[in-house]
């Protein structure tokens, strides 16, 4: 059998070289994608930890203030106790005014304010700039556009594969995403977060930040808007 012509050999070598280059390109893209997923997971875990730490500290401070006002230890504030709390914050109301405000914030109709209702009452209204950036963050999460964020929506934005507990086999990736979602859910934790719940969560964060610029910068960085 005669040897293949030199031209055919060169063409075959060129084809093999092209195949190798294509394989190297695909491998590089896969490596880059894996690094991106890993970085997203690390940001997710870090963001989760930072939010929990900040809100835990804020919650503890407000809880201490609540317990100072709750003189009878009932874990709720009547109009008198609530009025004294507002006075300590610089807002002095007479008895009728205190009772009216207490009724307004008494969401369960018990006649008193529990800790959650009290914390809501202390939150200042948010500016349009803050509401707008919160809505933008929610829209980024709500990939389905149905007004509700679920684990399925989060899968399209974040990956939990590189989370330490996923890598150790202790948690599934869905559990990581669900735990992250639970941060923004109401007390019922139904695995679905509405815009109202998302806004309610961040209204608590907003109360601890003095300027719109600071809050918008935090949201923009946290959600990469």
PDB file of C-alpha atoms in Angstrom:
ATOM      1  CA  UNK A   1       0.000   0.000   0.000  1.00  0.00           C
ATOM      2  CA  UNK A   2       1.398   3.362  -0.976  1.00  0.00           C
ATOM      3  CA  UNK A   3       1.765   6.111   1.620  1.00  0.00           C
ATOM      4  CA  UNK A   4      -0.858   8.909   1.555  1.00  0.00           C
ATOM      5  CA  UNK A   5       0.173  12.026  -0.314  1.00  0.00           C
ATOM      6  CA  UNK A   6       1.874  14.740   1.695  1.00  0.00           C
ATOM      7  CA  UNK A   7      -1.066  17.061   1.042  1.00  0.00           C
ATOM      8  CA  UNK A   8      -3.508  14.637   2.664  1.00  0.00           C
ATOM      9  CA  UNK A   9      -1.207  14.266   5.665  1.00  0.00           C
ATOM     10  CA  UNK A  10      -1.005  18.038   6.100  1.00  0.00           C
ATOM     11  CA  UNK A  11      -4.783  18.342   5.804  1.00  0.00           C
ATOM     12  CA  UNK A  12      -5.291  15.564   8.368  1.00  0.00           C
ATOM     13  CA  UNK A  13      -2.845  17.193  10.764  1.00  0.00           C
ATOM     14  CA  UNK A  14      -4.540  20.551  10.331  1.00  0.00           C
ATOM     15  CA  UNK A  15      -7.920  18.957  11.038  1.00  0.00           C
ATOM     16  CA  UNK A  16      -6.592  17.273  14.173  1.00  0.00           C
ATOM     17  CA  UNK A  17      -5.054  20.543  15.322  1.00  0.00           C
ATOM     18  CA  UNK A  18      -8.401  22.292  14.817  1.00  0.00           C
ATOM     19  CA  UNK A  19     -10.174  19.556  16.798  1.00  0.00           C
ATOM     20  CA  UNK A  20      -7.669  19.936  19.633  1.00  0.00           C
ATOM     21  CA  UNK A  21      -8.103  23.722  19.639  1.00  0.00           C
ATOM     22  CA  UNK A  22     -11.894  23.325  19.740  1.00  0.00           C
ATOM     23  CA  UNK A  23     -11.614  20.845  22.603  1.00  0.00           C
ATOM     24  CA  UNK A  24      -9.317  23.231  24.491  1.00  0.00           C
ATOM     25  CA  UNK A  25     -11.770  26.098  23.954  1.00  0.00           C
ATOM     26  CA  UNK A  26     -14.669  24.021  25.237  1.00  0.00           C
ATOM     27  CA  UNK A  27     -12.649  22.931  28.249  1.00  0.00           C
ATOM     28  CA  UNK A  28     -11.736  26.549  28.991  1.00  0.00           C
ATOM     29  CA  UNK A  29     -15.406  27.561  28.754  1.00  0.00           C
ATOM     30  CA  UNK A  30     -16.423  24.743  31.094  1.00  0.00           C
ATOM     31  CA  UNK A  31     -13.744  25.783  33.573  1.00  0.00           C
ATOM     32  CA  UNK A  32     -14.921  29.405  33.391  1.00  0.00           C
ATOM     33  CA  UNK A  33     -18.550  28.329  33.900  1.00  0.00           C
ATOM     34  CA  UNK A  34     -17.562  26.228  36.909  1.00  0.00           C
ATOM     35  CA  UNK A  35     -15.657  29.158  38.409  1.00  0.00           C
ATOM     36  CA  UNK A  36     -18.683  31.390  37.848  1.00  0.00           C
ATOM     37  CA  UNK A  37     -20.998  28.912  39.563  1.00  0.00           C
ATOM     38  CA  UNK A  38     -18.551  28.564  42.448  1.00  0.00           C
ATOM     39  CA  UNK A  39     -18.277  32.345  42.814  1.00  0.00           C
ATOM     40  CA  UNK A  40     -22.078  32.697  42.764  1.00  0.00           C
ATOM     41  CA  UNK A  41     -22.424  30.093  45.481  1.00  0.00           C
ATOM     42  CA  UNK A  42     -19.796  31.811  47.611  1.00  0.00           C
ATOM     43  CA  UNK A  43     -21.548  35.169  47.177  1.00  0.00           C
ATOM     44  CA  UNK A  44     -24.862  33.539  48.058  1.00  0.00           C
ATOM     45  CA  UNK A  45     -23.438  32.002  51.244  1.00  0.00           C
ATOM     46  CA  UNK A  46     -21.642  35.223  52.221  1.00  0.00           C
ATOM     47  CA  UNK A  47     -24.690  37.385  51.525  1.00  0.00           C
ATOM     48  CA  UNK A  48     -26.822  35.005  53.574  1.00  0.00           C
ATOM     49  CA  UNK A  49     -24.381  35.116  56.510  1.00  0.00           C
ATOM     50  CA  UNK A  50     -24.031  38.899  56.418  1.00  0.00           C
ATOM     51  CA  UNK A  51     -27.780  39.453  56.308  1.00  0.00           C
ATOM     52  CA  UNK A  52     -28.395  37.051  59.167  1.00  0.00           C
ATOM     53  CA  UNK A  53     -25.670  38.640  61.323  1.00  0.00           C
ATOM     54  CA  UNK A  54     -26.811  42.219  60.708  1.00  0.00           C
ATOM     55  CA  UNK A  55     -30.485  41.484  61.246  1.00  0.00           C
ATOM     56  CA  UNK A  56     -29.819  39.330  64.289  1.00  0.00           C
ATOM     57  CA  UNK A  57     -27.958  42.196  65.949  1.00  0.00           C
ATOM     58  CA  UNK A  58     -30.639  44.702  64.979  1.00  0.00           C
ATOM     59  CA  UNK A  59     -33.333  42.343  66.205  1.00  0.00           C
ATOM     60  CA  UNK A  60     -31.595  41.814  69.535  1.00  0.00           C
ATOM     61  CA  UNK A  61     -31.335  45.562  70.135  1.00  0.00           C
ATOM     62  CA  UNK A  62     -35.015  46.123  69.404  1.00  0.00           C
ATOM     63  CA  UNK A  63     -35.981  43.077  71.434  1.00  0.00           C
ATOM     64  CA  UNK A  64     -34.123  44.500  74.440  1.00  0.00           C
ATOM     65  CA  UNK A  65     -35.967  47.789  74.041  1.00  0.00           C
ATOM     66  CA  UNK A  66     -39.291  45.939  73.774  1.00  0.00           C
ATOM     67  CA  UNK A  67     -38.610  43.994  76.976  1.00  0.00           C
ATOM     68  CA  UNK A  68     -37.748  47.208  78.820  1.00  0.00           C
ATOM     69  CA  UNK A  69     -41.161  48.602  77.925  1.00  0.00           C
ATOM     70  CA  UNK A  70     -43.031  45.377  78.677  1.00  0.00           C
ATOM     71  CA  UNK A  71     -43.273  46.015  82.387  1.00  0.00           C
ATOM     72  CA  UNK A  72     -45.772  43.260  83.163  1.00  0.00           C
ATOM     73  CA  UNK A  73     -43.840  40.619  81.215  1.00  0.00           C
ATOM     74  CA  UNK A  74     -46.825  39.763  79.020  1.00  0.00           C
ATOM     75  CA  UNK A  75     -44.745  39.826  75.831  1.00  0.00           C
ATOM     76  CA  UNK A  76     -47.076  42.449  74.458  1.00  0.00           C
ATOM     77  CA  UNK A  77     -47.495  46.191  74.905  1.00  0.00           C
ATOM     78  CA  UNK A  78     -50.720  47.916  75.829  1.00  0.00           C
ATOM     79  CA  UNK A  79     -51.371  51.540  74.895  1.00  0.00           C
ATOM     80  CA  UNK A  80     -49.687  52.861  78.061  1.00  0.00           C
ATOM     81  CA  UNK A  81     -46.515  50.841  77.515  1.00  0.00           C
ATOM     82  CA  UNK A  82     -46.495  51.684  73.835  1.00  0.00           C
ATOM     83  CA  UNK A  83     -46.906  55.394  74.611  1.00  0.00           C
ATOM     84  CA  UNK A  84     -43.949  55.291  76.999  1.00  0.00           C
ATOM     85  CA  UNK A  85     -41.880  53.639  74.279  1.00  0.00           C
ATOM     86  CA  UNK A  86     -42.703  56.368  71.781  1.00  0.00           C
ATOM     87  CA  UNK A  87     -41.879  59.015  74.398  1.00  0.00           C
ATOM     88  CA  UNK A  88     -38.410  57.493  74.824  1.00  0.00           C
ATOM     89  CA  UNK A  89     -37.971  57.854  71.081  1.00  0.00           C
ATOM     90  CA  UNK A  90     -38.945  61.521  71.270  1.00  0.00           C
ATOM     91  CA  UNK A  91     -42.603  61.251  70.233  1.00  0.00           C
ATOM     92  CA  UNK A  92     -44.915  62.234  73.073  1.00  0.00           C
ATOM     93  CA  UNK A  93     -48.593  61.287  72.648  1.00  0.00           C
ATOM     94  CA  UNK A  94     -51.516  61.718  74.978  1.00  0.00           C
ATOM     95  CA  UNK A  95     -53.547  58.689  76.033  1.00  0.00           C
ATOM     96  CA  UNK A  96     -56.122  58.967  73.254  1.00  0.00           C
ATOM     97  CA  UNK A  97     -53.438  59.352  70.590  1.00  0.00           C
ATOM     98  CA  UNK A  98     -51.440  56.406  71.958  1.00  0.00           C
ATOM     99  CA  UNK A  99     -54.535  54.214  71.952  1.00  0.00           C
ATOM    100  CA  UNK A 100     -55.332  55.230  68.373  1.00  0.00           C
ATOM    101  CA  UNK A 101     -51.815  54.435  67.144  1.00  0.00           C
ATOM    102  CA  UNK A 102     -51.830  51.157  69.044  1.00  0.00           C
ATOM    103  CA  UNK A 103     -55.105  50.136  67.385  1.00  0.00           C
ATOM    104  CA  UNK A 104     -53.715  51.044  63.977  1.00  0.00           C
ATOM    105  CA  UNK A 105     -50.709  48.750  64.361  1.00  0.00           C
ATOM    106  CA  UNK A 106     -52.583  45.960  66.156  1.00  0.00           C
ATOM    107  CA  UNK A 107     -52.813  43.673  63.137  1.00  0.00           C
ATOM    108  CA  UNK A 108     -54.297  40.660  64.939  1.00  0.00           C
ATOM    109  CA  UNK A 109     -56.926  42.653  66.861  1.00  0.00           C
ATOM    110  CA  UNK A 110     -55.673  41.527  70.273  1.00  0.00           C
ATOM    111  CA  UNK A 111     -55.782  45.027  71.748  1.00  0.00           C
ATOM    112  CA  UNK A 112     -52.017  44.993  72.352  1.00  0.00           C
ATOM    113  CA  UNK A 113     -48.847  44.967  70.245  1.00  0.00           C
ATOM    114  CA  UNK A 114     -46.627  41.911  70.153  1.00  0.00           C
ATOM    115  CA  UNK A 115     -42.935  42.195  69.274  1.00  0.00           C
ATOM    116  CA  UNK A 116     -43.469  41.844  65.522  1.00  0.00           C
ATOM    117  CA  UNK A 117     -46.209  44.467  65.480  1.00  0.00           C
ATOM    118  CA  UNK A 118     -44.075  46.776  67.626  1.00  0.00           C
ATOM    119  CA  UNK A 119     -41.093  46.489  65.285  1.00  0.00           C
ATOM    120  CA  UNK A 120     -43.294  47.268  62.311  1.00  0.00           C
ATOM    121  CA  UNK A 121     -44.596  50.353  64.080  1.00  0.00           C
ATOM    122  CA  UNK A 122     -41.057  51.663  64.553  1.00  0.00           C
ATOM    123  CA  UNK A 123     -40.107  51.399  60.892  1.00  0.00           C
ATOM    124  CA  UNK A 124     -39.964  54.712  59.054  1.00  0.00           C
ATOM    125  CA  UNK A 125     -41.582  54.901  55.605  1.00  0.00           C
ATOM    126  CA  UNK A 126     -39.244  54.166  52.716  1.00  0.00           C
ATOM    127  CA  UNK A 127     -38.409  56.664  50.006  1.00  0.00           C
ATOM    128  CA  UNK A 128     -39.210  56.061  46.348  1.00  0.00           C
ATOM    129  CA  UNK A 129     -35.512  55.390  45.668  1.00  0.00           C
ATOM    130  CA  UNK A 130     -35.451  52.582  48.226  1.00  0.00           C
ATOM    131  CA  UNK A 131     -38.721  51.096  47.026  1.00  0.00           C
ATOM    132  CA  UNK A 132     -37.465  51.192  43.423  1.00  0.00           C
ATOM    133  CA  UNK A 133     -34.223  49.315  44.130  1.00  0.00           C
ATOM    134  CA  UNK A 134     -36.094  46.718  46.200  1.00  0.00           C
ATOM    135  CA  UNK A 135     -38.502  46.190  43.287  1.00  0.00           C
ATOM    136  CA  UNK A 136     -35.537  45.830  40.911  1.00  0.00           C
ATOM    137  CA  UNK A 137     -33.933  43.170  43.114  1.00  0.00           C
ATOM    138  CA  UNK A 138     -37.236  41.296  43.341  1.00  0.00           C
ATOM    139  CA  UNK A 139     -37.690  41.434  39.566  1.00  0.00           C
ATOM    140  CA  UNK A 140     -34.238  39.898  39.113  1.00  0.00           C
ATOM    141  CA  UNK A 141     -35.226  36.972  41.347  1.00  0.00           C
ATOM    142  CA  UNK A 142     -38.716  36.566  39.889  1.00  0.00           C
ATOM    143  CA  UNK A 143     -37.597  34.994  36.620  1.00  0.00           C
ATOM    144  CA  UNK A 144     -41.060  33.625  35.886  1.00  0.00           C
ATOM    145  CA  UNK A 145     -42.561  37.092  36.241  1.00  0.00           C
ATOM    146  CA  UNK A 146     -45.563  35.803  38.167  1.00  0.00           C
ATOM    147  CA  UNK A 147     -45.021  38.058  41.187  1.00  0.00           C
ATOM    148  CA  UNK A 148     -43.843  35.211  43.434  1.00  0.00           C
ATOM    149  CA  UNK A 149     -40.267  34.041  43.998  1.00  0.00           C
ATOM    150  CA  UNK A 150     -39.755  30.314  44.548  1.00  0.00           C
ATOM    151  CA  UNK A 151     -36.789  27.931  44.627  1.00  0.00           C
ATOM    152  CA  UNK A 152     -37.339  27.345  40.903  1.00  0.00           C
ATOM    153  CA  UNK A 153     -36.793  31.066  40.296  1.00  0.00           C
ATOM    154  CA  UNK A 154     -33.639  31.072  42.412  1.00  0.00           C
ATOM    155  CA  UNK A 155     -32.158  28.207  40.384  1.00  0.00           C
ATOM    156  CA  UNK A 156     -32.002  30.546  37.427  1.00  0.00           C
ATOM    157  CA  UNK A 157     -30.087  33.188  39.384  1.00  0.00           C
ATOM    158  CA  UNK A 158     -27.947  31.373  41.929  1.00  0.00           C
ATOM    159  CA  UNK A 159     -26.311  28.012  42.355  1.00  0.00           C
ATOM    160  CA  UNK A 160     -25.838  26.320  45.711  1.00  0.00           C
ATOM    161  CA  UNK A 161     -23.555  23.558  44.454  1.00  0.00           C
ATOM    162  CA  UNK A 162     -20.435  25.036  46.037  1.00  0.00           C
ATOM    163  CA  UNK A 163     -22.091  25.692  49.417  1.00  0.00           C
ATOM    164  CA  UNK A 164     -20.061  23.899  52.139  1.00  0.00           C
ATOM    165  CA  UNK A 165     -23.039  21.862  53.342  1.00  0.00           C
ATOM    166  CA  UNK A 166     -23.907  20.798  49.807  1.00  0.00           C
ATOM    167  CA  UNK A 167     -20.343  19.748  49.126  1.00  0.00           C
ATOM    168  CA  UNK A 168     -20.288  17.747  52.369  1.00  0.00           C
ATOM    169  CA  UNK A 169     -23.548  16.013  51.442  1.00  0.00           C
ATOM    170  CA  UNK A 170     -25.374  17.369  54.495  1.00  0.00           C
ATOM    171  CA  UNK A 171     -27.796  19.514  52.442  1.00  0.00           C
ATOM    172  CA  UNK A 172     -29.159  19.357  48.931  1.00  0.00           C
ATOM    173  CA  UNK A 173     -28.801  22.346  46.627  1.00  0.00           C
ATOM    174  CA  UNK A 174     -32.552  22.936  46.866  1.00  0.00           C
ATOM    175  CA  UNK A 175     -32.309  23.095  50.652  1.00  0.00           C
ATOM    176  CA  UNK A 176     -29.647  25.798  50.425  1.00  0.00           C
ATOM    177  CA  UNK A 177     -31.837  27.836  48.104  1.00  0.00           C
ATOM    178  CA  UNK A 178     -34.895  27.257  50.296  1.00  0.00           C
ATOM    179  CA  UNK A 179     -33.022  28.406  53.398  1.00  0.00           C
ATOM    180  CA  UNK A 180     -31.930  31.516  51.535  1.00  0.00           C
ATOM    181  CA  UNK A 181     -35.506  32.126  50.392  1.00  0.00           C
ATOM    182  CA  UNK A 182     -36.813  31.699  53.939  1.00  0.00           C
ATOM    183  CA  UNK A 183     -34.910  34.836  54.943  1.00  0.00           C
ATOM    184  CA  UNK A 184     -37.438  36.899  53.018  1.00  0.00           C
ATOM    185  CA  UNK A 185     -40.540  34.806  53.663  1.00  0.00           C
ATOM    186  CA  UNK A 186     -43.151  35.621  56.266  1.00  0.00           C
ATOM    187  CA  UNK A 187     -43.385  33.706  59.517  1.00  0.00           C
ATOM    188  CA  UNK A 188     -45.390  30.958  57.781  1.00  0.00           C
ATOM    189  CA  UNK A 189     -42.411  29.959  55.577  1.00  0.00           C
ATOM    190  CA  UNK A 190     -44.421  28.557  52.673  1.00  0.00           C
ATOM    191  CA  UNK A 191     -41.530  28.625  50.206  1.00  0.00           C
ATOM    192  CA  UNK A 192     -43.050  31.498  48.235  1.00  0.00           C
ATOM    193  CA  UNK A 193     -42.000  35.126  48.617  1.00  0.00           C
ATOM    194  CA  UNK A 194     -44.236  37.883  47.310  1.00  0.00           C
ATOM    195  CA  UNK A 195     -43.137  41.415  46.544  1.00  0.00           C
ATOM    196  CA  UNK A 196     -44.944  42.576  49.688  1.00  0.00           C
ATOM    197  CA  UNK A 197     -42.985  40.108  51.830  1.00  0.00           C
ATOM    198  CA  UNK A 198     -39.728  41.098  50.125  1.00  0.00           C
ATOM    199  CA  UNK A 199     -40.493  44.770  50.744  1.00  0.00           C
ATOM    200  CA  UNK A 200     -41.456  44.051  54.333  1.00  0.00           C
ATOM    201  CA  UNK A 201     -38.136  42.276  54.908  1.00  0.00           C
ATOM    202  CA  UNK A 202     -36.108  45.116  53.456  1.00  0.00           C
ATOM    203  CA  UNK A 203     -38.112  47.774  55.251  1.00  0.00           C
ATOM    204  CA  UNK A 204     -36.552  46.359  58.411  1.00  0.00           C
ATOM    205  CA  UNK A 205     -33.087  46.615  56.877  1.00  0.00           C
ATOM    206  CA  UNK A 206     -33.877  50.093  55.579  1.00  0.00           C
ATOM    207  CA  UNK A 207     -34.709  51.303  59.073  1.00  0.00           C
ATOM    208  CA  UNK A 208     -31.082  50.775  60.121  1.00  0.00           C
ATOM    209  CA  UNK A 209     -29.583  52.776  57.212  1.00  0.00           C
ATOM    210  CA  UNK A 210     -29.549  56.553  57.338  1.00  0.00           C
ATOM    211  CA  UNK A 211     -29.295  57.588  53.695  1.00  0.00           C
ATOM    212  CA  UNK A 212     -30.877  56.501  50.432  1.00  0.00           C
ATOM    213  CA  UNK A 213     -27.437  56.381  48.849  1.00  0.00           C
ATOM    214  CA  UNK A 214     -26.179  53.899  51.424  1.00  0.00           C
ATOM    215  CA  UNK A 215     -29.219  51.668  51.061  1.00  0.00           C
ATOM    216  CA  UNK A 216     -29.238  51.755  47.251  1.00  0.00           C
ATOM    217  CA  UNK A 217     -25.494  50.992  47.148  1.00  0.00           C
ATOM    218  CA  UNK A 218     -25.986  48.039  49.490  1.00  0.00           C
ATOM    219  CA  UNK A 219     -28.832  46.618  47.408  1.00  0.00           C
ATOM    220  CA  UNK A 220     -27.012  47.190  44.132  1.00  0.00           C
ATOM    221  CA  UNK A 221     -23.922  45.389  45.409  1.00  0.00           C
ATOM    222  CA  UNK A 222     -25.795  42.557  47.112  1.00  0.00           C
ATOM    223  CA  UNK A 223     -27.971  41.735  44.105  1.00  0.00           C
ATOM    224  CA  UNK A 224     -25.548  42.863  41.385  1.00  0.00           C
ATOM    225  CA  UNK A 225     -28.111  45.182  39.841  1.00  0.00           C
TER     226      UNK A 225
END
